[in-house]
Short mmCIF file of the N, C-alpha and C atoms (twelve columns), coordinates in Angstrom:
data_MODEL
# 
_entry.id   MODEL 
# 
loop_
_atom_site.group_PDB 
_atom_site.id 
_atom_site.type_symbol 
_atom_site.label_atom_id 
_atom_site.label_alt_id 
_atom_site.label_comp_id 
_atom_site.label_asym_id 
_atom_site.label_seq_id 
_atom_site.Cartn_x 
_atom_site.Cartn_y 
_atom_site.Cartn_z 
_atom_site.pdbx_PDB_model_num 
ATOM 1   N N  . MET A 1  -32.028 9.048   15.430 1 
ATOM 2   C CA . MET A 1  -31.493 7.861   14.797 1 
ATOM 3   C C  . MET A 1  -29.970 7.933   14.781 1 
ATOM 4   N N  . TRP A 2  -29.337 6.876   15.198 1 
ATOM 5   C CA . TRP A 2  -27.882 6.817   15.239 1 
ATOM 6   C C  . TRP A 2  -27.362 6.487   13.852 1 
ATOM 7   N N  . GLN A 3  -26.314 7.186   13.432 1 
ATOM 8   C CA . GLN A 3  -25.728 6.898   12.125 1 
ATOM 9   C C  . GLN A 3  -24.262 7.314   12.105 1 
ATOM 10  N N  . LEU A 4  -23.535 6.733   11.176 1 
ATOM 11  C CA . LEU A 4  -22.148 7.114   10.992 1 
ATOM 12  C C  . LEU A 4  -22.081 8.444   10.252 1 
ATOM 13  N N  . ALA A 5  -21.013 9.157   10.457 1 
ATOM 14  C CA . ALA A 5  -20.791 10.418  9.760  1 
ATOM 15  C C  . ALA A 5  -20.592 10.141  8.269  1 
ATOM 16  N N  . GLU A 6  -20.841 11.146  7.453  1 
ATOM 17  C CA . GLU A 6  -20.677 10.982  6.004  1 
ATOM 18  C C  . GLU A 6  -19.244 10.614  5.635  1 
ATOM 19  N N  . SER A 7  -18.288 11.053  6.435  1 
ATOM 20  C CA . SER A 7  -16.878 10.785  6.141  1 
ATOM 21  C C  . SER A 7  -16.396 9.450   6.703  1 
ATOM 22  N N  . ALA A 8  -17.280 8.696   7.352  1 
ATOM 23  C CA . ALA A 8  -16.908 7.415   7.960  1 
ATOM 24  C C  . ALA A 8  -17.359 6.263   7.075  1 
ATOM 25  N N  . HIS A 9  -16.430 5.371   6.792  1 
ATOM 26  C CA . HIS A 9  -16.711 4.231   5.916  1 
ATOM 27  C C  . HIS A 9  -16.403 2.938   6.668  1 
ATOM 28  N N  . PRO A 10 -17.449 2.165   7.020  1 
ATOM 29  C CA . PRO A 10 -17.238 0.964   7.821  1 
ATOM 30  C C  . PRO A 10 -16.938 -0.281  6.993  1 
ATOM 31  N N  . VAL A 11 -16.169 -1.156  7.593  1 
ATOM 32  C CA . VAL A 11 -15.953 -2.514  7.112  1 
ATOM 33  C C  . VAL A 11 -16.215 -3.379  8.338  1 
ATOM 34  N N  . LEU A 12 -17.404 -4.003  8.382  1 
ATOM 35  C CA . LEU A 12 -17.841 -4.707  9.581  1 
ATOM 36  C C  . LEU A 12 -18.108 -6.177  9.288  1 
ATOM 37  N N  . THR A 13 -17.615 -7.041  10.168 1 
ATOM 38  C CA . THR A 13 -17.884 -8.476  10.074 1 
ATOM 39  C C  . THR A 13 -18.142 -9.006  11.478 1 
ATOM 40  N N  . ASP A 14 -18.514 -10.261 11.564 1 
ATOM 41  C CA . ASP A 14 -18.698 -10.886 12.876 1 
ATOM 42  C C  . ASP A 14 -17.364 -11.084 13.594 1 
ATOM 43  N N  . GLU A 15 -16.274 -11.022 12.872 1 
ATOM 44  C CA . GLU A 15 -14.954 -11.199 13.468 1 
ATOM 45  C C  . GLU A 15 -14.309 -9.889  13.889 1 
ATOM 46  N N  . GLY A 16 -14.986 -8.789  13.713 1 
ATOM 47  C CA . GLY A 16 -14.453 -7.477  14.053 1 
ATOM 48  C C  . GLY A 16 -14.686 -6.524  12.904 1 
ATOM 49  N N  . GLY A 17 -14.005 -5.424  12.934 1 
ATOM 50  C CA . GLY A 17 -14.191 -4.479  11.846 1 
ATOM 51  C C  . GLY A 17 -13.323 -3.261  12.017 1 
ATOM 52  N N  . ALA A 18 -13.553 -2.316  11.123 1 
ATOM 53  C CA . ALA A 18 -12.819 -1.056  11.161 1 
ATOM 54  C C  . ALA A 18 -13.667 0.012   10.483 1 
ATOM 55  N N  . ILE A 19 -13.396 1.254   10.851 1 
ATOM 56  C CA . ILE A 19 -14.081 2.382   10.243 1 
ATOM 57  C C  . ILE A 19 -13.006 3.360   9.778  1 
ATOM 58  N N  . LEU A 20 -13.051 3.688   8.494  1 
ATOM 59  C CA . LEU A 20 -12.115 4.655   7.929  1 
ATOM 60  C C  . LEU A 20 -12.708 6.049   8.049  1 
ATOM 61  N N  . ASP A 21 -11.945 6.966   8.609  1 
ATOM 62  C CA . ASP A 21 -12.332 8.371   8.659  1 
ATOM 63  C C  . ASP A 21 -11.625 9.043   7.488  1 
ATOM 64  N N  . GLU A 22 -12.363 9.342   6.426  1 
ATOM 65  C CA . GLU A 22 -11.739 9.900   5.226  1 
ATOM 66  C C  . GLU A 22 -11.191 11.302  5.460  1 
ATOM 67  N N  . ARG A 23 -11.630 11.990  6.513  1 
ATOM 68  C CA . ARG A 23 -11.084 13.318  6.815  1 
ATOM 69  C C  . ARG A 23 -9.635  13.224  7.274  1 
ATOM 70  N N  . THR A 24 -9.327  12.198  8.065  1 
ATOM 71  C CA . THR A 24 -7.982  12.060  8.624  1 
ATOM 72  C C  . THR A 24 -7.175  10.953  7.972  1 
ATOM 73  N N  . GLY A 25 -7.855  10.030  7.288  1 
ATOM 74  C CA . GLY A 25 -7.173  8.878   6.709  1 
ATOM 75  C C  . GLY A 25 -6.876  7.795   7.730  1 
ATOM 76  N N  . ARG A 26 -7.415  7.930   8.921  1 
ATOM 77  C CA . ARG A 26 -7.153  6.959   9.985  1 
ATOM 78  C C  . ARG A 26 -8.268  5.919   10.076 1 
ATOM 79  N N  . TRP A 27 -7.848  4.709   10.462 1 
ATOM 80  C CA . TRP A 27 -8.773  3.606   10.687 1 
ATOM 81  C C  . TRP A 27 -9.005  3.459   12.181 1 
ATOM 82  N N  . THR A 28 -10.244 3.231   12.578 1 
ATOM 83  C CA . THR A 28 -10.578 2.879   13.946 1 
ATOM 84  C C  . THR A 28 -10.961 1.408   13.916 1 
ATOM 85  N N  . HIS A 29 -10.195 0.590   14.618 1 
ATOM 86  C CA . HIS A 29 -10.427 -0.851  14.620 1 
ATOM 87  C C  . HIS A 29 -11.411 -1.225  15.723 1 
ATOM 88  N N  . LEU A 30 -12.277 -2.169  15.424 1 
ATOM 89  C CA . LEU A 30 -13.323 -2.583  16.344 1 
ATOM 90  C C  . LEU A 30 -13.174 -4.053  16.718 1 
ATOM 91  N N  . THR A 31 -13.469 -4.355  17.957 1 
ATOM 92  C CA . THR A 31 -13.512 -5.749  18.397 1 
ATOM 93  C C  . THR A 31 -14.757 -6.400  17.792 1 
ATOM 94  N N  . PRO A 32 -14.845 -7.715  17.848 1 
ATOM 95  C CA . PRO A 32 -16.063 -8.363  17.329 1 
ATOM 96  C C  . PRO A 32 -17.348 -7.874  18.003 1 
ATOM 97  N N  . THR A 33 -17.306 -7.643  19.317 1 
ATOM 98  C CA . THR A 33 -18.511 -7.182  20.004 1 
ATOM 99  C C  . THR A 33 -18.832 -5.735  19.658 1 
ATOM 100 N N  . ALA A 34 -17.827 -4.892  19.498 1 
ATOM 101 C CA . ALA A 34 -18.061 -3.504  19.091 1 
ATOM 102 C C  . ALA A 34 -18.614 -3.463  17.667 1 
ATOM 103 N N  . SER A 35 -18.082 -4.308  16.801 1 
ATOM 104 C CA . SER A 35 -18.574 -4.392  15.424 1 
ATOM 105 C C  . SER A 35 -20.037 -4.816  15.407 1 
ATOM 106 N N  . ALA A 36 -20.407 -5.769  16.263 1 
ATOM 107 C CA . ALA A 36 -21.795 -6.208  16.350 1 
ATOM 108 C C  . ALA A 36 -22.694 -5.067  16.821 1 
ATOM 109 N N  . ALA A 37 -22.231 -4.299  17.800 1 
ATOM 110 C CA . ALA A 37 -23.019 -3.163  18.290 1 
ATOM 111 C C  . ALA A 37 -23.247 -2.150  17.173 1 
ATOM 112 N N  . VAL A 38 -22.210 -1.860  16.397 1 
ATOM 113 C CA . VAL A 38 -22.346 -0.910  15.287 1 
ATOM 114 C C  . VAL A 38 -23.317 -1.448  14.239 1 
ATOM 115 N N  . MET A 39 -23.207 -2.723  13.894 1 
ATOM 116 C CA . MET A 39 -24.126 -3.305  12.912 1 
ATOM 117 C C  . MET A 39 -25.577 -3.205  13.380 1 
ATOM 118 N N  . LEU A 40 -25.817 -3.469  14.665 1 
ATOM 119 C CA . LEU A 40 -27.174 -3.381  15.197 1 
ATOM 120 C C  . LEU A 40 -27.678 -1.947  15.202 1 
ATOM 121 N N  . LEU A 41 -26.811 -0.999  15.550 1 
ATOM 122 C CA . LEU A 41 -27.201 0.408   15.540 1 
ATOM 123 C C  . LEU A 41 -27.489 0.891   14.120 1 
ATOM 124 N N  . LEU A 42 -26.704 0.439   13.163 1 
ATOM 125 C CA . LEU A 42 -26.890 0.860   11.771 1 
ATOM 126 C C  . LEU A 42 -28.108 0.214   11.121 1 
ATOM 127 N N  . ALA A 43 -28.607 -0.850  11.732 1 
ATOM 128 C CA . ALA A 43 -29.772 -1.536  11.174 1 
ATOM 129 C C  . ALA A 43 -31.035 -0.690  11.268 1 
ATOM 130 N N  . GLY A 44 -30.920 0.474   11.882 1 
ATOM 131 C CA . GLY A 44 -32.048 1.380   11.947 1 
ATOM 132 C C  . GLY A 44 -32.924 1.181   13.161 1 
ATOM 133 N N  . THR A 45 -32.519 0.294   14.041 1 
ATOM 134 C CA . THR A 45 -33.274 0.077   15.261 1 
ATOM 135 C C  . THR A 45 -32.943 1.184   16.258 1 
ATOM 136 N N  . THR A 46 -33.767 1.316   17.275 1 
ATOM 137 C CA . THR A 46 -33.443 2.259   18.345 1 
ATOM 138 C C  . THR A 46 -32.291 1.681   19.153 1 
ATOM 139 N N  . GLU A 47 -31.701 2.521   19.955 1 
ATOM 140 C CA . GLU A 47 -30.601 2.046   20.785 1 
ATOM 141 C C  . GLU A 47 -31.093 0.971   21.765 1 
ATOM 142 N N  . GLU A 48 -32.317 1.111   22.242 1 
ATOM 143 C CA . GLU A 48 -32.885 0.123   23.159 1 
ATOM 144 C C  . GLU A 48 -33.085 -1.222  22.454 1 
ATOM 145 N N  . GLU A 49 -33.591 -1.193  21.212 1 
ATOM 146 C CA . GLU A 49 -33.762 -2.434  20.463 1 
ATOM 147 C C  . GLU A 49 -32.411 -3.070  20.152 1 
ATOM 148 N N  . ALA A 50 -31.435 -2.234  19.814 1 
ATOM 149 C CA . ALA A 50 -30.088 -2.744  19.541 1 
ATOM 150 C C  . ALA A 50 -29.524 -3.422  20.788 1 
ATOM 151 N N  . ALA A 51 -29.734 -2.805  21.945 1 
ATOM 152 C CA . ALA A 51 -29.249 -3.395  23.197 1 
ATOM 153 C C  . ALA A 51 -29.942 -4.727  23.478 1 
ATOM 154 N N  . GLY A 52 -31.236 -4.817  23.215 1 
ATOM 155 C CA . GLY A 52 -31.963 -6.074  23.409 1 
ATOM 156 C C  . GLY A 52 -31.438 -7.181  22.512 1 
ATOM 157 N N  . GLN A 53 -31.178 -6.839  21.249 1 
ATOM 158 C CA . GLN A 53 -30.645 -7.834  20.312 1 
ATOM 159 C C  . GLN A 53 -29.214 -8.221  20.689 1 
ATOM 160 N N  . TYR A 54 -28.450 -7.256  21.170 1 
ATOM 161 C CA . TYR A 54 -27.076 -7.494  21.604 1 
ATOM 162 C C  . TYR A 54 -27.075 -8.438  22.815 1 
ATOM 163 N N  . ALA A 55 -27.988 -8.184  23.758 1 
ATOM 164 C CA . ALA A 55 -28.096 -9.027  24.955 1 
ATOM 165 C C  . ALA A 55 -28.448 -10.463 24.575 1 
ATOM 166 N N  . GLU A 56 -29.381 -10.604 23.648 1 
ATOM 167 C CA . GLU A 56 -29.786 -11.942 23.202 1 
ATOM 168 C C  . GLU A 56 -28.633 -12.655 22.503 1 
ATOM 169 N N  . ARG A 57 -27.913 -11.911 21.673 1 
ATOM 170 C CA . ARG A 57 -26.807 -12.505 20.908 1 
ATOM 171 C C  . ARG A 57 -25.687 -13.017 21.816 1 
ATOM 172 N N  . TYR A 58 -25.368 -12.235 22.863 1 
ATOM 173 C CA . TYR A 58 -24.239 -12.588 23.716 1 
ATOM 174 C C  . TYR A 58 -24.648 -13.210 25.055 1 
ATOM 175 N N  . GLY A 59 -25.956 -13.366 25.288 1 
ATOM 176 C CA . GLY A 59 -26.418 -14.007 26.509 1 
ATOM 177 C C  . GLY A 59 -26.074 -13.234 27.767 1 
ATOM 178 N N  . ILE A 60 -26.219 -11.918 27.708 1 
ATOM 179 C CA . ILE A 60 -25.918 -11.067 28.857 1 
ATOM 180 C C  . ILE A 60 -27.180 -10.309 29.249 1 
ATOM 181 N N  . PRO A 61 -27.219 -9.749  30.462 1 
ATOM 182 C CA . PRO A 61 -28.384 -8.967  30.875 1 
ATOM 183 C C  . PRO A 61 -28.570 -7.730  29.986 1 
ATOM 184 N N  . VAL A 62 -29.818 -7.344  29.793 1 
ATOM 185 C CA . VAL A 62 -30.132 -6.201  28.927 1 
ATOM 186 C C  . VAL A 62 -29.468 -4.921  29.444 1 
ATOM 187 N N  . GLY A 63 -29.404 -4.765  30.767 1 
ATOM 188 C CA . GLY A 63 -28.760 -3.577  31.344 1 
ATOM 189 C C  . GLY A 63 -27.294 -3.476  30.946 1 
ATOM 190 N N  . GLN A 64 -26.585 -4.591  31.018 1 
ATOM 191 C CA . GLN A 64 -25.173 -4.605  30.621 1 
ATOM 192 C C  . GLN A 64 -25.036 -4.366  29.124 1 
ATOM 193 N N  . ALA A 65 -25.926 -4.957  28.347 1 
ATOM 194 C CA . ALA A 65 -25.898 -4.761  26.893 1 
ATOM 195 C C  . ALA A 65 -26.119 -3.288  26.548 1 
ATOM 196 N N  . ALA A 66 -27.034 -2.642  27.254 1 
ATOM 197 C CA . ALA A 66 -27.302 -1.219  27.007 1 
ATOM 198 C C  . ALA A 66 -26.054 -0.384  27.288 1 
ATOM 199 N N  . VAL A 67 -25.341 -0.723  28.357 1 
ATOM 200 C CA . VAL A 67 -24.104 -0.005  28.681 1 
ATOM 201 C C  . VAL A 67 -23.064 -0.236  27.584 1 
ATOM 202 N N  . ASP A 68 -22.932 -1.471  27.126 1 
ATOM 203 C CA . ASP A 68 -21.958 -1.798  26.089 1 
ATOM 204 C C  . ASP A 68 -22.259 -1.063  24.785 1 
ATOM 205 N N  . VAL A 69 -23.519 -1.093  24.355 1 
ATOM 206 C CA . VAL A 69 -23.901 -0.437  23.103 1 
ATOM 207 C C  . VAL A 69 -23.705 1.069   23.222 1 
ATOM 208 N N  . ARG A 70 -24.084 1.658   24.359 1 
ATOM 209 C CA . ARG A 70 -23.919 3.098   24.575 1 
ATOM 210 C C  . ARG A 70 -22.437 3.471   24.577 1 
ATOM 211 N N  . THR A 71 -21.602 2.644   25.160 1 
ATOM 212 C CA . THR A 71 -20.160 2.910   25.201 1 
ATOM 213 C C  . THR A 71 -19.584 2.975   23.793 1 
ATOM 214 N N  . VAL A 72 -19.967 2.034   22.942 1 
ATOM 215 C CA . VAL A 72 -19.494 2.038   21.549 1 
ATOM 216 C C  . VAL A 72 -20.008 3.279   20.827 1 
ATOM 217 N N  . ALA A 73 -21.303 3.571   20.976 1 
ATOM 218 C CA . ALA A 73 -21.894 4.734   20.310 1 
ATOM 219 C C  . ALA A 73 -21.214 6.031   20.761 1 
ATOM 220 N N  . ASP A 74 -20.980 6.168   22.060 1 
ATOM 221 C CA . ASP A 74 -20.336 7.372   22.586 1 
ATOM 222 C C  . ASP A 74 -18.887 7.499   22.124 1 
ATOM 223 N N  . ALA A 75 -18.169 6.381   22.083 1 
ATOM 224 C CA . ALA A 75 -16.768 6.419   21.659 1 
ATOM 225 C C  . ALA A 75 -16.651 6.853   20.199 1 
ATOM 226 N N  . LEU A 76 -17.521 6.342   19.345 1 
ATOM 227 C CA . LEU A 76 -17.475 6.733   17.934 1 
ATOM 228 C C  . LEU A 76 -17.928 8.180   17.741 1 
ATOM 229 N N  . ALA A 77 -18.897 8.615   18.535 1 
ATOM 230 C CA . ALA A 77 -19.338 10.013  18.466 1 
ATOM 231 C C  . ALA A 77 -18.223 10.946  18.926 1 
ATOM 232 N N  . ALA A 78 -17.495 10.558  19.961 1 
ATOM 233 C CA . ALA A 78 -16.391 11.384  20.466 1 
ATOM 234 C C  . ALA A 78 -15.283 11.545  19.427 1 
ATOM 235 N N  . GLN A 79 -15.124 10.562  18.556 1 
ATOM 236 C CA . GLN A 79 -14.120 10.628  17.494 1 
ATOM 237 C C  . GLN A 79 -14.653 11.335  16.249 1 
ATOM 238 N N  . GLY A 80 -15.908 11.736  16.281 1 
ATOM 239 C CA . GLY A 80 -16.516 12.393  15.128 1 
ATOM 240 C C  . GLY A 80 -16.927 11.429  14.032 1 
ATOM 241 N N  . LEU A 81 -17.028 10.149  14.364 1 
ATOM 242 C CA . LEU A 81 -17.373 9.132   13.372 1 
ATOM 243 C C  . LEU A 81 -18.857 8.806   13.336 1 
ATOM 244 N N  . ALA A 82 -19.614 9.264   14.326 1 
ATOM 245 C CA . ALA A 82 -21.041 8.938   14.384 1 
ATOM 246 C C  . ALA A 82 -21.799 10.066  15.060 1 
ATOM 247 N N  . THR A 83 -23.100 10.047  14.860 1 
ATOM 248 C CA . THR A 83 -23.981 11.028  15.479 1 
ATOM 249 C C  . THR A 83 -25.363 10.434  15.660 1 
ATOM 250 N N  . ALA A 84 -26.102 10.980  16.597 1 
ATOM 251 C CA . ALA A 84 -27.484 10.568  16.795 1 
ATOM 252 C C  . ALA A 84 -28.440 11.570  16.155 1 
ATOM 253 N N  . GLU A 85 -27.910 12.636  15.578 1 
ATOM 254 C CA . GLU A 85 -28.728 13.670  14.949 1 
ATOM 255 C C  . GLU A 85 -29.085 13.285  13.521 1 
ATOM 256 N N  . PRO A 86 -30.219 13.760  13.031 1 
ATOM 257 C CA . PRO A 86 -30.540 13.545  11.613 1 
ATOM 258 C C  . PRO A 86 -29.501 14.206  10.727 1 
ATOM 259 N N  . ALA A 87 -29.208 13.612  9.589  1 
ATOM 260 C CA . ALA A 87 -28.186 14.143  8.680  1 
ATOM 261 C C  . ALA A 87 -28.482 15.571  8.273  1 
ATOM 262 N N  . SER A 88 -29.749 15.925  8.090  1 
ATOM 263 C CA . SER A 88 -30.099 17.264  7.631  1 
ATOM 264 C C  . SER A 88 -29.793 18.333  8.663  1 
ATOM 265 N N  . ARG A 89 -29.648 17.973  9.933  1 
ATOM 266 C CA . ARG A 89 -29.381 18.955  10.973 1 
ATOM 267 C C  . ARG A 89 -27.905 19.045  11.321 1 
ATOM 268 N N  . ARG A 90 -27.091 18.114  10.838 1 
ATOM 269 C CA . ARG A 90 -25.684 18.087  11.217 1 
ATOM 270 C C  . ARG A 90 -24.886 19.206  10.588 1 
ATOM 271 N N  . ARG A 91 -25.077 19.419  9.297  1 
ATOM 272 C CA . ARG A 91 -24.286 20.424  8.596  1 
ATOM 273 C C  . ARG A 91 -25.179 21.240  7.686  1 
ATOM 274 N N  . TRP A 92 -25.283 22.478  7.968  1 
ATOM 275 C CA . TRP A 92 -26.125 23.314  7.124  1 
ATOM 276 C C  . TRP A 92 -25.494 23.558  5.771  1 
ATOM 277 N N  . TRP A 93 -24.155 23.454  5.647  1 
ATOM 278 C CA . TRP A 93 -23.519 23.746  4.369  1 
ATOM 279 C C  . TRP A 93 -23.530 22.542  3.424  1 
ATOM 280 N N  . GLY A 94 -24.051 21.385  3.864  1 
ATOM 281 C CA . GLY A 94 -24.106 20.215  3.016  1 
ATOM 282 C C  . GLY A 94 -25.428 20.045  2.300  1 
ATOM 283 N N  . TRP A 95 -26.244 21.083  2.275  1 
ATOM 284 C CA . TRP A 95 -27.588 20.987  1.698  1 
ATOM 285 C C  . TRP A 95 -27.588 20.700  0.202  1 
ATOM 286 N N  . TRP A 96 -26.530 21.033  -0.500 1 
ATOM 287 C CA . TRP A 96 -26.519 20.843  -1.956 1 
ATOM 288 C C  . TRP A 96 -26.207 19.417  -2.368 1 
ATOM 289 N N  . ARG A 97 -25.830 18.562  -1.443 1 
ATOM 290 C CA . ARG A 97 -25.458 17.179  -1.780 1 
ATOM 291 C C  . ARG A 97 -26.642 16.326  -2.034 1 
# 
């Protein structure tokens, strides 16, 4: 399941959005389409379902939508703002929370 990191705090709208990384204090700004991809991924759907909904929303082929959604997911993961791993497996020292 794809999810944002515990230190990432999103502000997402249809007009775009941003994610605050509380570890660094930096904001990552998102385009409207990137914000939509994040909202769909956070809705708890699989990446494939998110891509299907994204394709329907923007009237694009499912293959292109899958690439777009994966690109957003990978970019946020590369910044340490998201992960596809379950929260319990990400940090062993966070068990007391």
